[in-house]
Structures are given as C-alpha cells and as structure tokens.
Amino acid sequence: AGWATDPADALYRELRLAGLIWQIVGGYHNREGFELLYLRFITGLSVSEIAERLGISANAVSQRLRYYLRKGRQLLGKEAQS
C-alpha cells in the first residue's frame, strides 16, 4: 500500500494535524475554533459548507480561518526558534 492509500498513515497524519489544531486554538475551551479548522483541513469542507454547518456567515468563517492560520504560523515560528 502506498502513502496515499495506507489507512495507518492517513490516521497518523490526521492525528498530527488534529494535535496542531488543538495547539493553535488553545485547547478545549475553544471548541468552535477547533471545529472550524477540523472541518476545513481534515474533512476538507469549503468555507460555505462550514458556514452552513456552524450557522455563521461565510465571511465570518474566512476571517476566523485567517486568524487561526496567522496564529498557527506564529506557533510554528516559535517552535522553529527553539
């Protein structure tokens, strides 16, 4: 089985990404942030699909995604400096 089709590799990547998302949103108290990033980057939903699922505007989804991506870049930058 190749990289793209191996279920164990796919699960490993999903868990690593979920862990990174957890760090970006600051843990359990920010469920909406976690759900937003999970829906976008793990399930692959579009901004409009996420907006519909969360009951917020597509513009709000886009703004929050930008915020969390900026926060993620800062987090990764700090880890690279360590």
Short mmCIF file of N, CA, C and O in Angstrom, two decimals:
data_model
loop_
_atom_site.label_atom_id
_atom_site.label_comp_id
_atom_site.label_asym_id
_atom_site.label_seq_id
_atom_site.Cartn_x
_atom_site.Cartn_y
_atom_site.Cartn_z
N ALA A 1 0.85 -1.19 0.00
CA ALA A 1 0.00 0.00 0.00
C ALA A 1 0.88 1.24 0.00
O ALA A 1 1.86 1.31 0.71
N GLY A 2 0.50 2.23 -0.77
CA GLY A 2 1.26 3.46 -0.87
C GLY A 2 0.89 4.46 0.21
O GLY A 2 -0.04 4.27 0.98
N TRP A 3 1.64 5.56 0.22
CA TRP A 3 1.46 6.61 1.21
C TRP A 3 0.02 7.13 1.21
O TRP A 3 -0.58 7.31 2.25
N ALA A 4 -0.56 7.34 0.04
CA ALA A 4 -1.89 7.94 -0.04
C ALA A 4 -3.00 6.97 0.34
O ALA A 4 -4.08 7.40 0.69
N THR A 5 -2.74 5.68 0.26
CA THR A 5 -3.82 4.73 0.49
C THR A 5 -3.67 3.95 1.79
O THR A 5 -4.57 3.20 2.15
N ASP A 6 -2.57 4.09 2.49
CA ASP A 6 -2.36 3.34 3.72
C ASP A 6 -3.19 3.95 4.85
O ASP A 6 -2.95 5.09 5.25
N PRO A 7 -4.17 3.22 5.39
CA PRO A 7 -5.04 3.77 6.45
C PRO A 7 -4.26 4.20 7.70
O PRO A 7 -4.61 5.19 8.34
N ALA A 8 -3.21 3.47 8.04
CA ALA A 8 -2.43 3.83 9.22
C ALA A 8 -1.73 5.17 9.01
O ALA A 8 -1.69 6.01 9.92
N ASP A 9 -1.18 5.40 7.82
CA ASP A 9 -0.54 6.68 7.53
C ASP A 9 -1.56 7.81 7.53
O ASP A 9 -1.29 8.90 8.04
N ALA A 10 -2.71 7.57 6.96
CA ALA A 10 -3.76 8.59 6.92
C ALA A 10 -4.19 8.95 8.34
O ALA A 10 -4.36 10.13 8.66
N LEU A 11 -4.38 7.96 9.19
CA LEU A 11 -4.76 8.21 10.57
C LEU A 11 -3.67 8.98 11.30
O LEU A 11 -3.95 9.93 12.04
N TYR A 12 -2.42 8.60 11.10
CA TYR A 12 -1.30 9.28 11.73
C TYR A 12 -1.28 10.76 11.33
O TYR A 12 -1.14 11.64 12.18
N ARG A 13 -1.43 11.04 10.04
CA ARG A 13 -1.44 12.43 9.57
C ARG A 13 -2.61 13.19 10.17
O ARG A 13 -2.47 14.34 10.60
N GLU A 14 -3.78 12.56 10.23
CA GLU A 14 -4.96 13.22 10.79
C GLU A 14 -4.75 13.53 12.28
O GLU A 14 -5.08 14.62 12.74
N LEU A 15 -4.17 12.62 13.02
CA LEU A 15 -3.93 12.85 14.44
C LEU A 15 -2.90 13.95 14.67
O LEU A 15 -3.04 14.77 15.58
N ARG A 16 -1.85 13.96 13.86
CA ARG A 16 -0.84 15.03 13.97
C ARG A 16 -1.46 16.39 13.67
O ARG A 16 -1.22 17.37 14.37
N LEU A 17 -2.29 16.45 12.63
CA LEU A 17 -2.94 17.71 12.27
C LEU A 17 -3.93 18.13 13.36
O LEU A 17 -3.99 19.30 13.73
N ALA A 18 -4.67 17.18 13.91
CA ALA A 18 -5.60 17.49 14.99
C ALA A 18 -4.84 18.03 16.21
O ALA A 18 -5.30 18.97 16.86
N GLY A 19 -3.68 17.47 16.50
CA GLY A 19 -2.86 17.97 17.60
C GLY A 19 -2.39 19.39 17.37
O GLY A 19 -2.37 20.22 18.28
N LEU A 20 -2.00 19.69 16.15
CA LEU A 20 -1.57 21.04 15.80
C LEU A 20 -2.76 22.01 15.92
O LEU A 20 -2.62 23.11 16.46
N ILE A 21 -3.91 21.60 15.43
CA ILE A 21 -5.11 22.43 15.55
C ILE A 21 -5.40 22.71 17.02
O ILE A 21 -5.71 23.84 17.40
N TRP A 22 -5.29 21.68 17.85
CA TRP A 22 -5.53 21.82 19.29
C TRP A 22 -4.61 22.89 19.88
O TRP A 22 -5.03 23.73 20.67
N GLN A 23 -3.34 22.88 19.49
CA GLN A 23 -2.39 23.88 19.98
C GLN A 23 -2.75 25.28 19.48
O GLN A 23 -2.68 26.24 20.24
N ILE A 24 -3.13 25.38 18.23
CA ILE A 24 -3.45 26.68 17.64
C ILE A 24 -4.63 27.33 18.35
O ILE A 24 -4.61 28.52 18.65
N VAL A 25 -5.68 26.57 18.61
CA VAL A 25 -6.89 27.16 19.20
C VAL A 25 -6.80 27.28 20.71
O VAL A 25 -7.65 27.88 21.34
N GLY A 26 -5.78 26.72 21.30
CA GLY A 26 -5.59 26.86 22.74
C GLY A 26 -6.32 25.83 23.58
O GLY A 26 -6.60 26.07 24.74
N GLY A 27 -6.65 24.71 22.99
CA GLY A 27 -7.22 23.61 23.77
C GLY A 27 -8.73 23.57 23.82
O GLY A 27 -9.42 24.14 22.99
N TYR A 28 -9.23 22.92 24.84
CA TYR A 28 -10.64 22.55 24.95
C TYR A 28 -11.60 23.73 25.00
O TYR A 28 -12.70 23.64 24.49
N HIS A 29 -11.21 24.82 25.61
CA HIS A 29 -12.14 25.94 25.80
C HIS A 29 -12.55 26.60 24.49
O HIS A 29 -13.48 27.39 24.47
N ASN A 30 -11.90 26.30 23.39
CA ASN A 30 -12.22 26.91 22.10
C ASN A 30 -12.73 25.85 21.13
O ASN A 30 -12.12 25.58 20.11
N ARG A 31 -13.85 25.28 21.45
CA ARG A 31 -14.42 24.22 20.62
C ARG A 31 -14.75 24.71 19.21
O ARG A 31 -14.51 24.01 18.24
N GLU A 32 -15.30 25.92 19.09
CA GLU A 32 -15.65 26.42 17.76
C GLU A 32 -14.43 26.55 16.87
O GLU A 32 -14.46 26.19 15.70
N GLY A 33 -13.34 27.06 17.43
CA GLY A 33 -12.11 27.19 16.65
C GLY A 33 -11.59 25.85 16.19
O GLY A 33 -11.18 25.68 15.04
N PHE A 34 -11.61 24.87 17.10
CA PHE A 34 -11.16 23.53 16.73
C PHE A 34 -12.04 22.95 15.63
O PHE A 34 -11.54 22.43 14.63
N GLU A 35 -13.36 23.09 15.81
CA GLU A 35 -14.29 22.54 14.82
C GLU A 35 -14.09 23.21 13.46
O GLU A 35 -14.08 22.55 12.42
N LEU A 36 -13.91 24.51 13.46
CA LEU A 36 -13.71 25.26 12.22
C LEU A 36 -12.48 24.75 11.46
O LEU A 36 -12.57 24.43 10.27
N LEU A 37 -11.35 24.64 12.15
CA LEU A 37 -10.12 24.18 11.50
C LEU A 37 -10.22 22.70 11.12
O LEU A 37 -9.72 22.29 10.06
N TYR A 38 -10.83 21.90 11.96
CA TYR A 38 -11.00 20.47 11.67
C TYR A 38 -11.84 20.29 10.39
O TYR A 38 -11.47 19.52 9.50
N LEU A 39 -12.95 21.02 10.32
CA LEU A 39 -13.82 20.90 9.14
C LEU A 39 -13.10 21.34 7.87
O LEU A 39 -13.28 20.75 6.81
N ARG A 40 -12.27 22.37 7.97
CA ARG A 40 -11.59 22.89 6.78
C ARG A 40 -10.43 22.00 6.35
O ARG A 40 -10.30 21.64 5.19
N PHE A 41 -9.57 21.63 7.30
CA PHE A 41 -8.32 21.00 6.93
C PHE A 41 -8.29 19.48 7.08
O PHE A 41 -7.42 18.84 6.51
N ILE A 42 -9.20 18.92 7.82
CA ILE A 42 -9.22 17.46 7.92
C ILE A 42 -10.36 16.88 7.09
O ILE A 42 -10.15 15.95 6.33
N THR A 43 -11.56 17.47 7.20
CA THR A 43 -12.65 16.93 6.39
C THR A 43 -12.70 17.55 5.00
O THR A 43 -13.33 17.00 4.11
N GLY A 44 -12.05 18.72 4.82
CA GLY A 44 -11.97 19.34 3.50
C GLY A 44 -13.21 20.09 3.06
O GLY A 44 -13.40 20.34 1.87
N LEU A 45 -14.05 20.50 4.01
CA LEU A 45 -15.24 21.26 3.64
C LEU A 45 -14.86 22.64 3.14
O LEU A 45 -13.85 23.21 3.55
N SER A 46 -15.69 23.20 2.28
CA SER A 46 -15.47 24.56 1.77
C SER A 46 -15.91 25.57 2.83
O SER A 46 -16.59 25.24 3.81
N VAL A 47 -15.54 26.82 2.61
CA VAL A 47 -15.91 27.89 3.53
C VAL A 47 -17.44 27.97 3.64
O VAL A 47 -17.98 28.08 4.74
N SER A 48 -18.14 27.90 2.52
CA SER A 48 -19.60 27.99 2.56
C SER A 48 -20.22 26.78 3.27
O SER A 48 -21.21 26.92 3.99
N GLU A 49 -19.64 25.59 3.10
CA GLU A 49 -20.15 24.41 3.81
C GLU A 49 -19.94 24.53 5.32
O GLU A 49 -20.81 24.16 6.11
N ILE A 50 -18.80 25.07 5.70
CA ILE A 50 -18.52 25.27 7.13
C ILE A 50 -19.49 26.30 7.70
O ILE A 50 -20.04 26.11 8.80
N ALA A 51 -19.69 27.39 6.98
CA ALA A 51 -20.61 28.43 7.43
C ALA A 51 -22.00 27.86 7.67
O ALA A 51 -22.63 28.14 8.70
N GLU A 52 -22.46 27.07 6.73
CA GLU A 52 -23.78 26.45 6.87
C GLU A 52 -23.83 25.53 8.08
O GLU A 52 -24.77 25.57 8.87
N ARG A 53 -22.80 24.72 8.26
CA ARG A 53 -22.78 23.76 9.37
C ARG A 53 -22.71 24.47 10.72
O ARG A 53 -23.35 24.04 11.68
N LEU A 54 -21.93 25.56 10.81
CA LEU A 54 -21.76 26.26 12.08
C LEU A 54 -22.80 27.36 12.32
O LEU A 54 -22.88 27.92 13.41
N GLY A 55 -23.57 27.66 11.28
CA GLY A 55 -24.61 28.68 11.43
C GLY A 55 -24.06 30.10 11.51
O GLY A 55 -24.62 30.95 12.20
N ILE A 56 -22.95 30.35 10.80
CA ILE A 56 -22.36 31.68 10.74
C ILE A 56 -22.13 32.04 9.28
O ILE A 56 -22.24 31.18 8.40
N SER A 57 -21.80 33.30 9.02
CA SER A 57 -21.61 33.71 7.63
C SER A 57 -20.29 33.18 7.08
O SER A 57 -19.35 32.89 7.83
N ALA A 58 -20.24 33.07 5.75
CA ALA A 58 -19.01 32.64 5.09
C ALA A 58 -17.89 33.65 5.35
O ALA A 58 -16.73 33.27 5.50
N ASN A 59 -18.24 34.94 5.45
CA ASN A 59 -17.25 35.96 5.76
C ASN A 59 -16.66 35.73 7.15
O ASN A 59 -15.44 35.85 7.33
N ALA A 60 -17.50 35.38 8.11
CA ALA A 60 -17.00 35.09 9.47
C ALA A 60 -16.07 33.89 9.46
O ALA A 60 -15.03 33.89 10.13
N VAL A 61 -16.42 32.87 8.68
CA VAL A 61 -15.55 31.69 8.58
C VAL A 61 -14.20 32.09 8.01
O VAL A 61 -13.15 31.72 8.54
N SER A 62 -14.21 32.86 6.93
CA SER A 62 -12.96 33.29 6.30
C SER A 62 -12.10 34.11 7.26
O SER A 62 -10.88 33.90 7.34
N GLN A 63 -12.72 35.03 7.99
CA GLN A 63 -11.96 35.85 8.94
C GLN A 63 -11.34 34.98 10.03
O GLN A 63 -10.19 35.17 10.40
N ARG A 64 -12.10 34.05 10.56
CA ARG A 64 -11.60 33.19 11.62
C ARG A 64 -10.50 32.26 11.12
O ARG A 64 -9.51 32.01 11.82
N LEU A 65 -10.65 31.76 9.89
CA LEU A 65 -9.59 30.93 9.32
C LEU A 65 -8.30 31.73 9.20
O LEU A 65 -7.22 31.23 9.55
N ARG A 66 -8.39 32.96 8.71
CA ARG A 66 -7.19 33.81 8.60
C ARG A 66 -6.55 34.03 9.97
O ARG A 66 -5.33 33.95 10.11
N TYR A 67 -7.37 34.29 10.97
CA TYR A 67 -6.87 34.49 12.33
C TYR A 67 -6.12 33.26 12.82
O TYR A 67 -4.99 33.36 13.31
N TYR A 68 -6.72 32.09 12.68
CA TYR A 68 -6.10 30.86 13.18
C TYR A 68 -4.87 30.47 12.37
O TYR A 68 -3.90 29.94 12.92
N LEU A 69 -4.87 30.73 11.08
CA LEU A 69 -3.69 30.44 10.26
C LEU A 69 -2.53 31.34 10.66
O LEU A 69 -1.38 30.89 10.76
N ARG A 70 -2.83 32.60 10.94
CA ARG A 70 -1.78 33.52 11.41
C ARG A 70 -1.24 33.04 12.76
O ARG A 70 -0.03 32.99 12.98
N LYS A 71 -2.14 32.62 13.63
CA LYS A 71 -1.73 32.11 14.94
C LYS A 71 -0.89 30.83 14.78
O LYS A 71 0.09 30.63 15.49
N GLY A 72 -1.27 29.98 13.84
CA GLY A 72 -0.52 28.75 13.58
C GLY A 72 0.88 29.04 13.07
O GLY A 72 1.85 28.39 13.47
N ARG A 73 0.99 30.03 12.19
CA ARG A 73 2.31 30.41 11.68
C ARG A 73 3.20 30.93 12.80
O ARG A 73 4.39 30.63 12.86
N GLN A 74 2.61 31.70 13.71
CA GLN A 74 3.37 32.21 14.86
C GLN A 74 3.83 31.05 15.73
O GLN A 74 4.98 31.02 16.18
N LEU A 75 2.95 30.10 15.97
CA LEU A 75 3.28 28.94 16.79
C LEU A 75 4.41 28.14 16.15
O LEU A 75 5.37 27.77 16.82
N LEU A 76 4.31 27.90 14.86
CA LEU A 76 5.36 27.15 14.16
C LEU A 76 6.67 27.92 14.15
O LEU A 76 7.74 27.33 14.24
N GLY A 77 6.60 29.25 14.04
CA GLY A 77 7.80 30.07 14.07
C GLY A 77 8.50 29.98 15.41
O GLY A 77 9.73 29.92 15.48
N LYS A 78 7.73 29.97 16.50
CA LYS A 78 8.32 29.84 17.83
C LYS A 78 8.97 28.48 18.02
O LYS A 78 10.02 28.37 18.61
N GLU A 79 8.34 27.43 17.49
CA GLU A 79 8.91 26.09 17.61
C GLU A 79 10.20 25.97 16.81
O GLU A 79 11.13 25.32 17.22
N ALA A 80 10.26 26.65 15.66
CA ALA A 80 11.46 26.59 14.82
C ALA A 80 12.63 27.31 15.51
O ALA A 80 13.79 26.96 15.31
N GLN A 81 12.32 28.33 16.32
CA GLN A 81 13.36 29.08 17.01
C GLN A 81 13.90 28.31 18.22
O GLN A 81 14.99 28.61 18.68
N SER A 82 13.13 27.37 18.72
CA SER A 82 13.54 26.61 19.92
C SER A 82 14.67 25.65 19.63
O SER A 82 14.87 25.16 18.59
#
